[in-house]
Coordinates of C-alpha atoms in Angstrom, one line a residue:
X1 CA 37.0 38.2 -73.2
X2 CA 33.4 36.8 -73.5
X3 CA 34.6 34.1 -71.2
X4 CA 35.8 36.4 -68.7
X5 CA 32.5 38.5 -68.4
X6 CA 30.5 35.3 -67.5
X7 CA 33.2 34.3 -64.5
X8 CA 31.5 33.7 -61.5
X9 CA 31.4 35.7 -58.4
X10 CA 33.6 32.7 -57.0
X11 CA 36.1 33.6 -60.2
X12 CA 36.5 37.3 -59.6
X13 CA 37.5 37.3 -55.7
X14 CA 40.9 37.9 -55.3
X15 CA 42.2 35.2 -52.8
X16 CA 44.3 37.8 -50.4
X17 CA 41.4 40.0 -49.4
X18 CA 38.5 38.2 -50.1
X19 CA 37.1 40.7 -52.0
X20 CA 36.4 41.3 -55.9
X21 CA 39.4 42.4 -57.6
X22 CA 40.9 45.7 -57.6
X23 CA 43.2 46.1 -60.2
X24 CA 44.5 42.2 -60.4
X25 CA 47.9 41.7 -61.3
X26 CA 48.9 38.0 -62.9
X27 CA 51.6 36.0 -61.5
X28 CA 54.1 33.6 -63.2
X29 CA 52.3 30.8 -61.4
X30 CA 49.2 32.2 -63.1
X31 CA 47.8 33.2 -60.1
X32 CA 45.8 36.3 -60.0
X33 CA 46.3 38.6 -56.8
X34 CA 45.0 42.6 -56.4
X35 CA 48.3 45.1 -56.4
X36 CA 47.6 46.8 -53.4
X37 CA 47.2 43.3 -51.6
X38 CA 50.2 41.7 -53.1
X39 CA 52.7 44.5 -52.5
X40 CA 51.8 44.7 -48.3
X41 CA 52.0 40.6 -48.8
X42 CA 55.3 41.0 -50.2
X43 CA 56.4 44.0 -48.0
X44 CA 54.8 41.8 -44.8
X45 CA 56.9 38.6 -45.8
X46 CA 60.3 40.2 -47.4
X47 CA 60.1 38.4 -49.9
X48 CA 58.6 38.1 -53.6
X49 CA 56.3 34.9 -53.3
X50 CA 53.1 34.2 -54.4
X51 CA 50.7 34.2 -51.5
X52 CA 48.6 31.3 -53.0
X53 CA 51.4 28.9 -53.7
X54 CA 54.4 30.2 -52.0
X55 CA 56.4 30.2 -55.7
X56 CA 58.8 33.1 -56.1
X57 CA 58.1 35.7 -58.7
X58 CA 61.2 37.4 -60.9
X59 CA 61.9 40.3 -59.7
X60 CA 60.1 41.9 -62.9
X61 CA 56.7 44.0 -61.7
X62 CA 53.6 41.6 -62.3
X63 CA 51.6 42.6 -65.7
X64 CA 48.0 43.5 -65.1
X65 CA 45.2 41.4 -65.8
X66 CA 43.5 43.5 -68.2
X67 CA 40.9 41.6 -68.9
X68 CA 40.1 40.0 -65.9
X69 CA 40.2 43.8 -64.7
X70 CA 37.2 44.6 -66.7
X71 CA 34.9 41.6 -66.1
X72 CA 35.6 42.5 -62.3
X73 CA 34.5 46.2 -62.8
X74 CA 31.1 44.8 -65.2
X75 CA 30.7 42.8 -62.2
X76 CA 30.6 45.7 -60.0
X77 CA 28.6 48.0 -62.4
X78 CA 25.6 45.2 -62.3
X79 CA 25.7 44.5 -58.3
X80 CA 25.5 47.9 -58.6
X81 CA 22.8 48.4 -60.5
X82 CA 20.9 45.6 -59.4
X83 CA 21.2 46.8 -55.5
X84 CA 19.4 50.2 -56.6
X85 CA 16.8 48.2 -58.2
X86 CA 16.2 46.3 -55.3
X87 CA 14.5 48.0 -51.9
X88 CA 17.3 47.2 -49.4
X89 CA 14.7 46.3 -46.2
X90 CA 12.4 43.9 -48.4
X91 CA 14.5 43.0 -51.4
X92 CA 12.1 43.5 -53.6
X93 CA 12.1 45.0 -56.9
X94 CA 11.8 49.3 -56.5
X95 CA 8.1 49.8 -59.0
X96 CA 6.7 52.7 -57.3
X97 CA 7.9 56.3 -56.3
X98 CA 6.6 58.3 -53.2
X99 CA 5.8 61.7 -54.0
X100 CA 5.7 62.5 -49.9
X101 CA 9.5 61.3 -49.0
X102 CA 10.7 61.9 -52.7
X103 CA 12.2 58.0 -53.3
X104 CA 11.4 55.0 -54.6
X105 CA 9.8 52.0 -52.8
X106 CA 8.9 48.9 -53.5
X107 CA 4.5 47.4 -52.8
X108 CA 5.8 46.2 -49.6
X109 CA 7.0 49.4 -48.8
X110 CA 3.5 51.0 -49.8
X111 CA 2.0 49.1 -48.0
X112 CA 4.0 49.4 -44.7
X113 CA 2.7 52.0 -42.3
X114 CA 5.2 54.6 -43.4
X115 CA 4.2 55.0 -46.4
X116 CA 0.8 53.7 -46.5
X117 CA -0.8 57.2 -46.6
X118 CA 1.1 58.6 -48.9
X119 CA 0.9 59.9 -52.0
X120 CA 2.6 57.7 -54.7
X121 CA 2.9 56.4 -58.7
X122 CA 4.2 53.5 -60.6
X123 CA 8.1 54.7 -61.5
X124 CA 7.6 55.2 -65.2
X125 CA 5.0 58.0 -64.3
X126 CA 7.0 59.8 -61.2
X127 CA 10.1 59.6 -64.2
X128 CA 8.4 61.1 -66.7
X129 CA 6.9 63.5 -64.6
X130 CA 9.7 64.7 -62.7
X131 CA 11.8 64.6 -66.0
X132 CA 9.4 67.4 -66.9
X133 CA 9.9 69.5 -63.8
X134 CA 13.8 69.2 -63.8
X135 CA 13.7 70.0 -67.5
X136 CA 11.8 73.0 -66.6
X137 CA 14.5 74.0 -63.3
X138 CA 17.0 73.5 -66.3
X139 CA 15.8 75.7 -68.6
X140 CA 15.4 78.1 -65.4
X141 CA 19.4 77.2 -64.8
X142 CA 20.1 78.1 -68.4
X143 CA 18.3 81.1 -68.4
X144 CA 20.9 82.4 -65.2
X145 CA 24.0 81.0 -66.7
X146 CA 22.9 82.8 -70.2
X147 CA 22.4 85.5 -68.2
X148 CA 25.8 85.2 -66.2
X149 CA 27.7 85.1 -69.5
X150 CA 26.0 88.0 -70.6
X151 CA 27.0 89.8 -67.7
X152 CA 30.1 88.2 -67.7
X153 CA 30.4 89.9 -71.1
X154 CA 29.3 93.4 -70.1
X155 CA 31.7 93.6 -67.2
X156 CA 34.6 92.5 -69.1
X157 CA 33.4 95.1 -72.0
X158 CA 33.1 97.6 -68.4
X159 CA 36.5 96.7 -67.6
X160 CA 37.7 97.9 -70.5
X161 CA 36.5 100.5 -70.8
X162 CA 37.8 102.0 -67.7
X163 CA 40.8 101.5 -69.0
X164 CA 40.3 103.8 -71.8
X165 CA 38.3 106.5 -69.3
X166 CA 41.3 106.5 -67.5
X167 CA 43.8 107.1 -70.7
X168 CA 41.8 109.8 -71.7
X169 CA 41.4 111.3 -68.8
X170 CA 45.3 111.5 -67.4
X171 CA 45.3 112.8 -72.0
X172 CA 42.9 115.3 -70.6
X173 CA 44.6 116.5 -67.1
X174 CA 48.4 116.7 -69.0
X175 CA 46.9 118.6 -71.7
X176 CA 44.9 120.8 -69.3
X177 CA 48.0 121.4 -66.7
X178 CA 50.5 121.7 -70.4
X179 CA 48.3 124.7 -71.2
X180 CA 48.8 125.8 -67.6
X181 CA 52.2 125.3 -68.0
X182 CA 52.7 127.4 -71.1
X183 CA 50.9 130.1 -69.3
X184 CA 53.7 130.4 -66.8
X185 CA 56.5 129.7 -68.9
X186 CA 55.2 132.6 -70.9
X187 CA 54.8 134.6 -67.9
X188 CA 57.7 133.9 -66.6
X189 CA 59.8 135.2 -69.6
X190 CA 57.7 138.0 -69.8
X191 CA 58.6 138.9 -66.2
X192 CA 62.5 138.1 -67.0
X193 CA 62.5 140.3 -70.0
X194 CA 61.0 143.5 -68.0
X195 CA 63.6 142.9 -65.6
X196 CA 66.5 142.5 -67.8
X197 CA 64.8 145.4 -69.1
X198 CA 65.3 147.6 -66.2
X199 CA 68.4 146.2 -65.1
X200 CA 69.9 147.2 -69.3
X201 CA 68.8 150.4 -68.7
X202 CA 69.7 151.5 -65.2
X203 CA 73.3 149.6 -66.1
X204 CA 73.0 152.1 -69.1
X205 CA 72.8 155.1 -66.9
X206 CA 75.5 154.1 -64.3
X207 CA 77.8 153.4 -67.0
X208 CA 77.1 157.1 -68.1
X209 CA 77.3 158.8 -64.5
X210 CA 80.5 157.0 -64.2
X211 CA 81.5 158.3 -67.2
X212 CA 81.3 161.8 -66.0
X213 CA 82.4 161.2 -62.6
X214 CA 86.2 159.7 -64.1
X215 CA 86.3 162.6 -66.2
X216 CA 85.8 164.9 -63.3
X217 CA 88.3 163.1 -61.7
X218 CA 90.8 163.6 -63.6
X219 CA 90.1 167.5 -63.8
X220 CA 90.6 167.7 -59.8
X221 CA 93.0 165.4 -59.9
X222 CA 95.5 167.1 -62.7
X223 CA 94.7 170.0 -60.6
X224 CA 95.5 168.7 -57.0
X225 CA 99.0 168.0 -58.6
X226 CA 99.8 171.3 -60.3
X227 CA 98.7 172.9 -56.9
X228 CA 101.0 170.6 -54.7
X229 CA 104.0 171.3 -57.7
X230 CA 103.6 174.7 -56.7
X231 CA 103.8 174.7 -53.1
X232 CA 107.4 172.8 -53.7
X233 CA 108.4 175.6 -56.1
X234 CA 111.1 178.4 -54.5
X235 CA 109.6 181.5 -53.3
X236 CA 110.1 184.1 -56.4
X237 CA 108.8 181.5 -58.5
X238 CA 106.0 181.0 -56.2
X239 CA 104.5 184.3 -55.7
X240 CA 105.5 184.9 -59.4
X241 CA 102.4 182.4 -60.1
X242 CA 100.1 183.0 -57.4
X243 CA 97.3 184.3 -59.0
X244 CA 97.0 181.3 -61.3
X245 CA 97.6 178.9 -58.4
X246 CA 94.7 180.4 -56.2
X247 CA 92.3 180.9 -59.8
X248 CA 92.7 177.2 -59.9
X249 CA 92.3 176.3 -56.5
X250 CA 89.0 178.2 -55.9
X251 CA 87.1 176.6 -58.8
X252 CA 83.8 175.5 -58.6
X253 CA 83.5 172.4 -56.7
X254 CA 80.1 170.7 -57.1
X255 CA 78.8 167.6 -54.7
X256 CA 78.3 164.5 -56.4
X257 CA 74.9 163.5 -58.0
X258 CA 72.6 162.1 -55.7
X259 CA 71.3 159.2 -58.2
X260 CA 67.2 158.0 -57.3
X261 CA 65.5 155.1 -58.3
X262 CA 68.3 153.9 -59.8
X263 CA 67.8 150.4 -58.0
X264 CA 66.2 147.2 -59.4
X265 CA 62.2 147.4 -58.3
X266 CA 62.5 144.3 -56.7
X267 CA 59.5 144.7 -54.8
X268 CA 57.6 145.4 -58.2
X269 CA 59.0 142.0 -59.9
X270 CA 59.1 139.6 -57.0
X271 CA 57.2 141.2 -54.2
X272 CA 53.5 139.3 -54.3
X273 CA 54.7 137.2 -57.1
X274 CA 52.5 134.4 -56.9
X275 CA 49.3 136.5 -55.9
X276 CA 49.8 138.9 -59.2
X277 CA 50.4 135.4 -61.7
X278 CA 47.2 133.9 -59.9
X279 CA 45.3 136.7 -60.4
X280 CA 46.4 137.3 -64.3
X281 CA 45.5 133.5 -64.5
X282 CA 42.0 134.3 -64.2
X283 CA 41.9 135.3 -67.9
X284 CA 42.4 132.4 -68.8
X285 CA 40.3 130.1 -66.2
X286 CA 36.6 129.1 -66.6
X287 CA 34.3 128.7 -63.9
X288 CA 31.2 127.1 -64.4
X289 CA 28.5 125.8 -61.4
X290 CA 27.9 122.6 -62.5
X291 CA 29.3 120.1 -64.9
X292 CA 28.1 117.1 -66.8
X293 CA 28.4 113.6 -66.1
X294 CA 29.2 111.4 -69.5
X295 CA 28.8 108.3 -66.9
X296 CA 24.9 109.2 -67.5
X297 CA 25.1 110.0 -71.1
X298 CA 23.2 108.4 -74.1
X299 CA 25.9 107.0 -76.5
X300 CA 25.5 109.5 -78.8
X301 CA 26.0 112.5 -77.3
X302 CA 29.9 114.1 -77.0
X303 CA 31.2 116.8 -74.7
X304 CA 33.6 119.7 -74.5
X305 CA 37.5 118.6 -73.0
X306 CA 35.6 120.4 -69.4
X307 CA 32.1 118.5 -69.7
X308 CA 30.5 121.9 -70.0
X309 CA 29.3 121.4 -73.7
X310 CA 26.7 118.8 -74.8
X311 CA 25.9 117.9 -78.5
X312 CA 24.7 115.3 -80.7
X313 CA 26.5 112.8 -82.2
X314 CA 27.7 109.9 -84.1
X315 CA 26.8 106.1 -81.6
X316 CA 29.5 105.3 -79.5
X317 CA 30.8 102.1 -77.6
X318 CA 29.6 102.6 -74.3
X319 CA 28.9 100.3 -71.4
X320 CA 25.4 99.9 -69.9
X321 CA 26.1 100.7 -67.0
X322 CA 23.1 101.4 -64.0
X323 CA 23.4 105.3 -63.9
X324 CA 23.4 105.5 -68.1
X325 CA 20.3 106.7 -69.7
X326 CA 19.1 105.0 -72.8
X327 CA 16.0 105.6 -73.1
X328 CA 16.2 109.2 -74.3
X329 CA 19.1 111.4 -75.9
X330 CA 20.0 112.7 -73.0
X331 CA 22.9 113.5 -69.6
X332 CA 22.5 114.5 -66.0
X333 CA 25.0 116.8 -64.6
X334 CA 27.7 115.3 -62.3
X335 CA 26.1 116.8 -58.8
X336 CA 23.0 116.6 -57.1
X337 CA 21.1 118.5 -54.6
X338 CA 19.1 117.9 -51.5
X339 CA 18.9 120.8 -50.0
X340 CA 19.3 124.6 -51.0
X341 CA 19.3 126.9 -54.0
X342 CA 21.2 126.7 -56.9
X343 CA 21.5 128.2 -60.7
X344 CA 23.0 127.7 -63.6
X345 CA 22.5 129.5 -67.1
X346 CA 22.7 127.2 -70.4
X347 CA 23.0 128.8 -74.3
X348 CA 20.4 127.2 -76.2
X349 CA 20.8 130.3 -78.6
X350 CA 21.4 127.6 -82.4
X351 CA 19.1 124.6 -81.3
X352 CA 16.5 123.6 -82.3
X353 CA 15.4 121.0 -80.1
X354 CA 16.8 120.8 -76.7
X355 CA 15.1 120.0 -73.6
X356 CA 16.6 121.5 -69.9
X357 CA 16.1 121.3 -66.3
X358 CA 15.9 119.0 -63.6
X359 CA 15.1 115.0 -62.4
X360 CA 15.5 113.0 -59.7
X361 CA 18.0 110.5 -59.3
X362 CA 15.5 107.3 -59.3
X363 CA 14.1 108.6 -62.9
X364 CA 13.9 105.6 -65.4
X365 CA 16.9 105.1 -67.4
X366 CA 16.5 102.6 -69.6
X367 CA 12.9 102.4 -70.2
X368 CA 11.1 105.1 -72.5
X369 CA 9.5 107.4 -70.2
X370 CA 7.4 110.8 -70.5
X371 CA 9.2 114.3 -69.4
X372 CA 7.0 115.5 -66.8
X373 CA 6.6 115.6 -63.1
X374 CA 4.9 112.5 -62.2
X375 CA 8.1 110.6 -64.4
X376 CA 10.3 112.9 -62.1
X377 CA 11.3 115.7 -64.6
X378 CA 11.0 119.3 -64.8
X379 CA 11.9 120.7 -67.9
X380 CA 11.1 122.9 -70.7
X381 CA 12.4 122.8 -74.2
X382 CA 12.1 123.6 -77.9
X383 CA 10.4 121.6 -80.4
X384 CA 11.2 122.3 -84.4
X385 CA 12.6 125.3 -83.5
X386 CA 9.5 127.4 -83.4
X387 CA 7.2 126.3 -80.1
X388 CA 8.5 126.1 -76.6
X389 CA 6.4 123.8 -74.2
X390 CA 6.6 123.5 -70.2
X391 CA 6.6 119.8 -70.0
X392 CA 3.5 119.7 -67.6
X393 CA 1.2 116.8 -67.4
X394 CA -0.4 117.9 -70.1
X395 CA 2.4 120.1 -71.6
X396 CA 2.0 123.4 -71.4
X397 CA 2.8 125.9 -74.3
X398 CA 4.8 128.9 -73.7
X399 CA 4.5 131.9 -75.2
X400 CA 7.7 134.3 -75.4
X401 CA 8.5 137.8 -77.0
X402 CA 11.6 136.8 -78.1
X403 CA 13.4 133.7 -78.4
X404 CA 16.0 133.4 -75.9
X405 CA 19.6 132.2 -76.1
X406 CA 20.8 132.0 -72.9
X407 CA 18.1 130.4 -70.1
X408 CA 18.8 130.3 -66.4
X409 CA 17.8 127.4 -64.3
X410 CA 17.2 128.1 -60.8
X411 CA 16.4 125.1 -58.1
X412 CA 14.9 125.8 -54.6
X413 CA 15.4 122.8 -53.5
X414 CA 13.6 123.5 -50.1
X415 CA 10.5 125.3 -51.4
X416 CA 10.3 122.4 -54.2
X417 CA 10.6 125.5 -56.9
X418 CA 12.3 125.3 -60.3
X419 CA 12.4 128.5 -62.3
X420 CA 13.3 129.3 -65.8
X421 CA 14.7 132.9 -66.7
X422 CA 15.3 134.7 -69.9
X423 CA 19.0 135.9 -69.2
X424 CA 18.6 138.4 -71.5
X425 CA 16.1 140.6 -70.1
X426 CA 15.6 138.6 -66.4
X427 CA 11.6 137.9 -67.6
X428 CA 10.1 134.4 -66.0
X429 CA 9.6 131.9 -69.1
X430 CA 8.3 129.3 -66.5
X431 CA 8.0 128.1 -62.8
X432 CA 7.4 124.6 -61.4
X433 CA 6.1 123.9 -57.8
X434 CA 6.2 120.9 -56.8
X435 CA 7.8 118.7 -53.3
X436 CA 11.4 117.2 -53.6
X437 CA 11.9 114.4 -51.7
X438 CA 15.1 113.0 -52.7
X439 CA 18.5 113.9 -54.8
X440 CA 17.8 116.2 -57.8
X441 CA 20.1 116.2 -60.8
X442 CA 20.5 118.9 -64.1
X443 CA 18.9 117.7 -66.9
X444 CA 19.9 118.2 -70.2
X445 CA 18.9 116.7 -73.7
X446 CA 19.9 118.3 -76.8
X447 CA 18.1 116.7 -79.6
X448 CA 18.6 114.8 -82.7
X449 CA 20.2 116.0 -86.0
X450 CA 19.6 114.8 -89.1
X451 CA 22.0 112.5 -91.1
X452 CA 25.0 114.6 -92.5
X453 CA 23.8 117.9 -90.1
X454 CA 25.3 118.7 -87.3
X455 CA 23.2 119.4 -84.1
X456 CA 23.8 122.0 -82.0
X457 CA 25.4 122.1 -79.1
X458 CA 23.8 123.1 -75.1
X459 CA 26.8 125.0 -73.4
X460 CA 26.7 125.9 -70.1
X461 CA 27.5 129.5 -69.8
X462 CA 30.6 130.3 -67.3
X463 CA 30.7 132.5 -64.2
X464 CA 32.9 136.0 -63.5
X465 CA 35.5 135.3 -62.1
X466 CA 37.2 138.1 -59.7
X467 CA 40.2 138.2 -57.7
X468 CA 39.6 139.7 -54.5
X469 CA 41.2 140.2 -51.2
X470 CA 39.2 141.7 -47.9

């Protein structure tokens, strides 16, 4: 092997192509040929001969040279190596770097007219130097791809959790629409039974006229019979019973019963049908003006099956995702507004800390933030359960008559107004005046609990719901 990697350049040309050996195969002769060039030789001559001697090889496929293999490919590492050492127009040795055209050159080079002006530094210097600066881009390129897994990470944890939103929401719609469903099954048989109802007892009372009627029946006809008997009897006998024959002819003969409402109401079970089970439905249908969007939600807050409740909670596994806020216990309802008024009433009547009211949509979400105007929020709340404050810039205390447990919000969008009522007794706790300029969301945050306690919920209060038709 050590005599191998000292061969000449003579030594390691193969004697086909002239060139240094590719993959050298050795011959029974003990010539040395590259594959490639001795299968075309062989394919070109039709025939399995060596192309240096002409001797014929066995028709066994040629070993490779192993070792002459390697020496050839040291060989072509070094030219290799020493060509990019060596400045290919002056073949000179490569000392200096050129900061200006960003390569190495050779003191010839530096001193040719190209790069005589510019900027350049023995090679040891420009390497350690620009190891420095790549080192830096790679920390820069670490940074991303830490950054990329992370995300990477996040969107697979995202993923995932879609999955389960959607599970419990089709668990939430086939609940919903299976209480729906008992409803009208329960409706339905309460329908069925009236009518069966009805039709038992008007059956009842045909069964009984009939009754009568066959009974009657019978009367006229035993009579029609004894009267047409007596018409065939012989004239003595005849007039002999005469007087009983006309007595029983001229009874009392009275017109049938004229039977009313003895038909099934069908208009009253089936006429309007749907319209009177839609209407009955609305006992059992809430209607609220906004709901709440758990996209937005802190991870510890939980809501009612409808998103109309808000509470405290233990941490959950939620994704980060842009529209969640973090920075404060806290939801924003699931619509916004840019134009028009709007109202909603929330019962804050068991908390103790709660905060309500509006903020716009480009409010910061995941960095800690005050609750006031300037921040993009216009709320009012309850602190420790005793003081109420207008979060103004500085807050604002209020002072109320009575604590109130049901508070309506009311937005003007277009006068940049947001007003908070006492539902109670319809008294002003607080007004804001200020300019909207873009989307403007309910705001809700219903406060920490203690560990072991549980905090009370913010519920927002449902409309009346009637029936009408004009």
């Amino acid at each position: 092997m050590a005599a191998m990697t000292s061969l000449s350049e003579e030594a390691l040309i193969c004697p086909q192509c002239c060139e240094i050996y590719c993959l050298p195969v050795l011959l029974q002769c003990s010539h040395n040929i590259c594959r490639v060039c001795l299968q075309k030789f062989w394919e070109w001559k039709g025939c399995r001969e060596c192309p240096v001697c002409r001797t014929v090889s066995v028709p066994a496929r040629p070993p490779i040279n192993l070792a002459l293999k390697i020496a050839a490919e040291e060989y072509q590492a070094q030219r290799t190596s020493r060509d990019q050492e060596v400045c290919l127009l002056h073949n000179e040795k490569l000392k200096l770097f050129c900061h200006n055209d960003q390569e190495p050159i050779c003191l010839v080079c530096h001193t040719s007219k190209q790069h005589k002006v510019h900027e350049c530094c023995p090679v040891e210097e420009a390497t350690q130097q620009k190891k420095t600066e790549i080192s830096t881009m790679l920390e820069s390129l670490r940074k991303n791809l830490r950054i990329l897994n992370k995300t990477k990470e996040h969107w697979e944890e995202t993923k995932n959790y879609i999955q389960i939103q959607a599970y419990e929401s089709e668990k939430a719609i086939k609940e919903e629409f299976e209480e729906l469903h008992q409803f009208l099954r329960e409706e339905e048989n309460t329908r069925l039974t009236v009518l069966k109802q009805e039709e038992e007892i008007k059956t009842q009372v045909m069964c009984e006229k009939l009754e009568s009627i066959k009974d009657q029946i019978q009367t006229f006809a035993s009579t029609v019979s004894d009267v047409e008997a007596a018409l065939r009897a012989k004239d003595l006998p005849f007039l002999q019973d005469y007087k009983q024959t006309k007595k029983r002819v001229k009874c009392n003969i009275c017109d049938p019963e004229l039977i009313r409402d003895i038909l099934i109401h069908s208009a009253k079970h089936v006429g309007l049908l749907k319209f009177g089970v839609w209407k009955k439905m609305a006992n059992i249908v809430k209607c609220v003006p906004i709901t709440l969007d758990p996209n937005t939600a802190q991870s510890n807050l939980k809501f009612s099956a409808e998103f109309t409740c808000v509470q405290y909670s233990s941490k959950q596994l939620l994704p980060n995702n842009p529209e969640r806020c973090t920075s404060r216990v806290c939801v924003l309802g699931a619509t916004g507004y840019t134009s028009g008024k709007h109202s909603w009433t929330v019962e804050v009547a068991r908390g103790k800390d709660w905060y309500i009211g509006v903020a716009r949509e480009s409010i910061k979400r995941k960095n800690a933030v005050f609750l006031n105007p300037a921040e993009g929020f216009w709320v009012i709340g309850l602190c420790n359960g005793d003081s109420f404050w207008a979060q103004t810039s500085p807050r604002t205390k209020l002072v109320l008559k009575q604590k109130p447990e049901k508070i309506t919000v009311k937005l003007d969008y277009d006068k940049g107004k947001v007003v908070f009522i006492n539902a109670a007794d319809l008294t002003t706790i607080h007004t804001f005046c200020d300019r909207f300029t873009e989307r403007i969301f309910p705001y809700f945050s219903p406060g920490l609990y203690k560990e072991g306690k549980h905090s009370s919920p913010l519920t927002i209060c449902p409309l009346n719901i009637k029936v009408d038709v004009e």
